XYZ file of C-alpha atoms in Angstrom:
327
model
C -111.584 1.741 43.858
C -114.024 1.985 46.691
C -111.207 2.678 49.126
C -109.739 5.413 46.877
C -113.185 6.979 46.502
C -113.643 6.981 50.286
C -110.211 8.577 50.788
C -111.083 11.211 48.187
C -114.303 12.049 49.948
C -112.480 12.258 53.297
C -109.919 14.644 51.800
C -112.633 16.820 50.327
C -114.274 17.116 53.780
C -111.115 17.042 55.952
C -109.135 19.764 54.224
C -111.827 22.466 54.292
C -112.715 21.558 57.864
C -109.118 21.731 58.918
C -108.647 25.079 57.263
C -111.835 26.393 58.901
C -110.661 25.195 62.328
C -107.331 26.860 61.773
C -108.997 30.120 60.799
C -111.384 29.961 63.778
C -108.523 29.316 66.192
C -107.102 32.621 65.066
C -110.345 34.556 64.995
C -112.083 33.630 68.277
C -112.141 36.393 70.877
C -111.681 36.866 73.726
C -108.863 34.324 74.098
C -109.298 31.289 76.405
C -108.890 31.943 80.143
C -109.067 30.112 83.455
C -110.591 31.923 86.398
C -109.728 30.581 89.842
C -112.230 30.484 92.668
C -110.113 29.469 95.657
C -109.001 32.403 97.727
C -111.090 34.848 95.691
C -113.961 37.118 96.807
C -117.152 35.801 95.229
C -120.166 38.096 95.582
C -123.566 36.605 94.761
C -126.868 38.495 94.585
C -130.024 36.486 95.149
C -127.872 34.316 97.363
C -130.334 33.403 100.083
C -132.156 30.648 98.144
C -132.342 28.612 94.900
C -129.418 28.760 92.456
C -127.727 31.586 94.355
C -127.601 29.603 97.603
C -126.295 26.524 95.699
C -123.592 28.709 94.128
C -122.630 30.104 97.491
C -122.194 26.565 98.947
C -120.077 25.468 95.939
C -117.863 28.543 96.025
C -117.366 28.272 99.776
C -116.508 24.620 99.419
C -113.846 25.502 96.845
C -112.180 27.934 99.248
C -113.674 31.271 98.124
C -114.511 34.136 100.414
C -118.216 34.395 99.794
C -120.651 37.294 100.224
C -124.343 36.927 99.481
C -126.923 39.644 98.935
C -130.721 39.460 99.277
C -133.580 41.595 100.506
C -134.712 39.507 103.497
C -132.436 39.588 106.558
C -134.124 36.462 107.964
C -133.601 34.423 104.799
C -129.972 35.635 104.643
C -129.315 34.304 108.166
C -130.944 31.012 107.313
C -128.765 30.755 104.192
C -125.656 31.616 106.210
C -126.394 28.850 108.689
C -127.097 26.402 105.809
C -123.789 27.132 104.141
C -121.929 26.917 107.449
C -123.440 23.467 108.142
C -122.692 22.223 104.606
C -119.124 23.583 104.258
C -117.910 24.710 107.670
C -117.336 28.113 106.111
C -118.885 31.375 107.346
C -120.069 33.753 104.626
C -120.815 37.515 104.758
C -124.464 38.538 104.290
C -125.827 41.843 103.057
C -129.447 43.014 102.854
C -130.325 45.428 100.113
C -132.751 45.934 97.235
C -130.880 45.840 93.889
C -133.219 48.541 92.548
C -131.719 50.997 95.022
C -128.452 52.091 93.400
C -127.183 53.976 96.486
C -127.923 51.045 98.819
C -126.107 48.683 96.406
C -123.097 51.054 96.233
C -122.869 51.200 100.030
C -123.101 47.389 100.237
C -120.299 46.842 97.751
C -118.129 49.427 99.527
C -118.649 47.511 102.781
C -118.057 44.098 101.187
C -114.763 45.147 99.668
C -113.221 44.522 96.230
C -114.872 41.653 94.335
C -113.101 39.115 92.104
C -116.155 37.197 90.856
C -119.540 38.990 90.720
C -122.562 36.749 90.131
C -125.740 38.725 89.393
C -128.203 35.991 90.225
C -131.229 37.951 91.464
C -134.469 38.000 89.518
C -138.273 38.085 89.627
C -140.850 36.601 87.311
C -144.610 36.596 86.800
C -146.015 34.626 83.887
C -148.628 36.867 82.334
C -149.689 38.035 78.898
C -148.767 41.632 78.077
C -152.337 42.936 78.023
C -152.856 41.659 81.589
C -149.738 43.442 82.929
C -150.085 46.764 84.647
C -147.379 49.396 84.181
C -146.066 48.975 87.727
C -145.722 45.197 87.384
C -143.826 45.625 84.098
C -141.592 48.305 85.632
C -140.859 46.096 88.688
C -139.702 43.193 86.491
C -137.413 45.413 84.387
C -136.090 47.333 87.393
C -135.106 44.189 89.283
C -133.863 41.927 86.486
C -132.166 44.495 84.290
C -131.616 47.785 86.102
C -130.725 45.921 89.322
C -127.993 44.060 87.434
C -126.685 47.383 86.046
C -126.629 48.793 89.593
C -124.598 45.885 90.928
C -122.051 45.962 88.127
C -121.593 49.669 88.334
C -121.042 49.514 92.055
C -118.558 46.585 91.797
C -116.549 47.726 88.779
C -114.230 50.260 90.428
C -112.930 47.686 92.874
C -112.786 44.953 90.181
C -110.727 47.181 87.856
C -108.248 47.885 90.654
C -107.633 44.260 91.507
C -103.872 44.550 91.023
C -102.262 41.158 90.741
C -105.253 39.118 91.987
C -105.750 37.424 88.618
C -108.583 37.528 86.128
C -111.995 38.620 87.338
C -115.462 37.524 86.259
C -118.973 39.046 85.983
C -121.726 36.442 85.549
C -125.252 37.448 84.580
C -128.098 34.979 85.303
C -130.320 35.117 82.269
C -132.667 32.286 81.264
C -133.674 30.252 78.227
C -136.367 32.858 77.971
C -133.481 35.222 77.307
C -132.644 33.168 74.209
C -136.176 32.783 72.799
C -139.438 34.583 73.480
C -142.172 32.431 75.009
C -145.956 33.042 75.302
C -146.666 34.695 78.639
C -143.037 35.765 79.206
C -143.245 39.198 77.550
C -141.866 41.282 80.452
C -139.512 38.570 81.712
C -138.066 37.862 78.283
C -137.578 41.571 77.635
C -135.580 41.855 80.863
C -133.521 38.751 80.179
C -132.862 39.531 76.535
C -131.592 42.903 77.821
C -128.940 41.098 79.835
C -127.464 39.660 76.655
C -126.952 43.132 75.157
C -125.561 44.325 78.450
C -123.192 41.326 78.634
C -121.914 41.619 75.027
C -121.204 45.354 75.322
C -119.750 45.057 78.830
C -117.293 42.357 77.728
C -115.801 44.709 75.174
C -115.500 47.450 77.836
C -113.783 45.359 80.542
C -111.609 42.923 78.543
C -108.567 45.221 78.908
C -109.076 44.991 82.725
C -108.850 41.182 82.524
C -112.530 40.874 83.521
C -114.527 38.159 81.728
C -118.316 38.121 81.288
C -120.481 34.980 81.421
C -124.170 34.817 80.518
C -126.006 31.923 82.081
C -129.082 30.393 80.412
C -130.805 27.984 82.807
C -134.091 26.255 81.946
C -136.980 25.914 84.438
C -135.205 25.313 87.740
C -136.589 23.933 91.023
C -136.332 26.993 93.215
C -138.751 28.871 95.606
C -139.153 31.447 92.821
C -140.099 28.793 90.278
C -142.729 27.422 92.614
C -144.351 30.854 92.765
C -143.986 31.274 89.000
C -145.959 28.076 88.269
C -148.920 29.483 90.153
C -149.259 32.399 87.717
C -148.714 30.498 84.480
C -151.517 30.176 81.979
C -152.313 26.725 80.562
C -150.764 27.557 77.200
C -147.551 28.819 78.838
C -147.299 25.577 80.771
C -147.651 23.558 77.555
C -144.975 25.465 75.641
C -142.558 25.798 78.553
C -142.769 22.005 79.140
C -140.633 21.487 76.024
C -137.586 22.184 78.231
C -137.039 19.830 81.166
C -136.811 21.171 84.729
C -133.450 21.022 86.463
C -132.349 21.107 90.088
C -130.705 24.267 91.479
C -127.532 22.350 92.475
C -127.151 21.093 88.872
C -127.518 24.573 87.440
C -125.120 26.004 90.025
C -122.425 23.483 89.162
C -122.687 24.161 85.424
C -122.659 27.900 86.175
C -119.548 27.788 88.297
C -117.750 25.620 85.747
C -118.709 28.090 83.028
C -117.387 31.001 85.095
C -114.099 29.188 85.776
C -113.591 28.573 82.051
C -114.576 32.124 81.096
C -117.351 30.849 78.842
C -119.618 33.649 77.575
C -122.778 31.642 76.840
C -123.210 29.009 79.592
C -125.905 26.486 78.715
C -127.411 23.925 81.093
C -129.152 21.252 78.938
C -129.490 20.037 75.387
C -132.200 22.515 74.488
C -129.981 25.310 75.792
C -127.116 24.131 73.624
C -129.381 24.148 70.560
C -130.622 27.652 71.399
C -127.071 28.895 71.945
C -125.883 27.480 68.606
C -128.876 28.900 66.824
C -128.623 32.343 68.347
C -124.837 32.767 68.483
C -124.861 35.816 66.135
C -122.142 38.294 67.235
C -121.686 36.871 70.754
C -118.115 36.451 72.025
C -116.670 32.968 71.660
C -113.475 31.646 73.209
C -113.610 28.063 71.908
C -112.693 27.492 68.255
C -114.358 24.067 68.467
C -117.692 25.539 69.606
C -117.251 28.256 66.969
C -116.831 25.511 64.376
C -120.178 23.961 65.458
C -121.777 27.377 65.304
C -120.570 27.953 61.784
C -121.276 24.543 60.236
C -124.482 24.007 62.205
C -126.090 27.395 61.563
C -128.366 26.181 58.752
C -129.419 23.051 60.562
C -130.077 24.989 63.781
C -132.259 27.382 61.805
C -134.290 24.405 60.521
C -134.685 23.050 64.064
C -135.713 26.528 65.288
C -138.340 26.758 62.564
C -139.732 23.379 63.615
C -140.035 24.580 67.220
C -141.742 27.785 66.126
C -144.150 25.765 63.972
C -144.949 23.524 66.953
C -145.527 26.457 69.313
C -147.756 28.385 66.907
C -149.786 25.205 66.216
C -150.210 24.853 69.987
C -151.302 28.441 70.349
C -153.803 28.187 67.515
C -155.256 24.927 68.829
C -155.548 26.308 72.403
C -157.344 29.451 71.324
C -159.600 27.517 68.983
C -160.626 25.196 71.842
C -161.071 28.171 74.179
C -163.302 30.026 71.713
C -165.440 26.964 71.006
C -166.458 26.585 74.668
């Protein structure tokens, strides 16, 4: 009897799950794709340091023709030498400010048609909204969001006319602060949340051109930019942000490149990122019916986990302000 009861329970669970998996395998869009790197032109903004430099090394090591973009000519030459020493490959370097649409257009014209565009540039200052001046806010939005728009717009004509070069990719470097708002990240989160809307809409526009969008959500990452960011963080921001472990740039770069090659839309880098992606999937594109299954069946549980994190953060905020006011 016990065995029959167990089999009955398994059937009750297995049949609906199998039907759901079958339905999801039909529904998921865009369809699965593999994007090669070897022999392709990979263009990386913010490529002179941090995650961008690590991505350039990896792509060069895999046989890509790599171009990197940054503002500082000196740092670009240092990065070029670093990549040459690590891989034996020489990369093209371009100096431009992503906020300057005309300069970006000229750079992409000079670089030539791109197969894989990685918009990795970004700036960040941890500061509460009432401490931001208008120029600081505008700078963050202009670099992180408008600069990405400028790069894509400049690269798209060449990407759409790739001929028979195979599927293309546009990767947008967001952040876990682009999945959930964090105290002290008002301007940064606004710019990174904007990339999600840009990416979702863009994927619909370019899918007929066999171009596939990836949105990368790294946690705190050991980069020169992160070292500067820490200096501006308030104590409460440090406490809340510490809930997600710091990763090395090489680790994030490897996960990013793998996500690009598999055409994954939401590329996560650690367990917290996976939870955030499952909990905030909403109307995002999804190629994997197995991940879609987890999103569907785990939605309620993920909401419960999210509510716990929000409870923890708000308790931290209340406690911190209470202690501050009592001094």
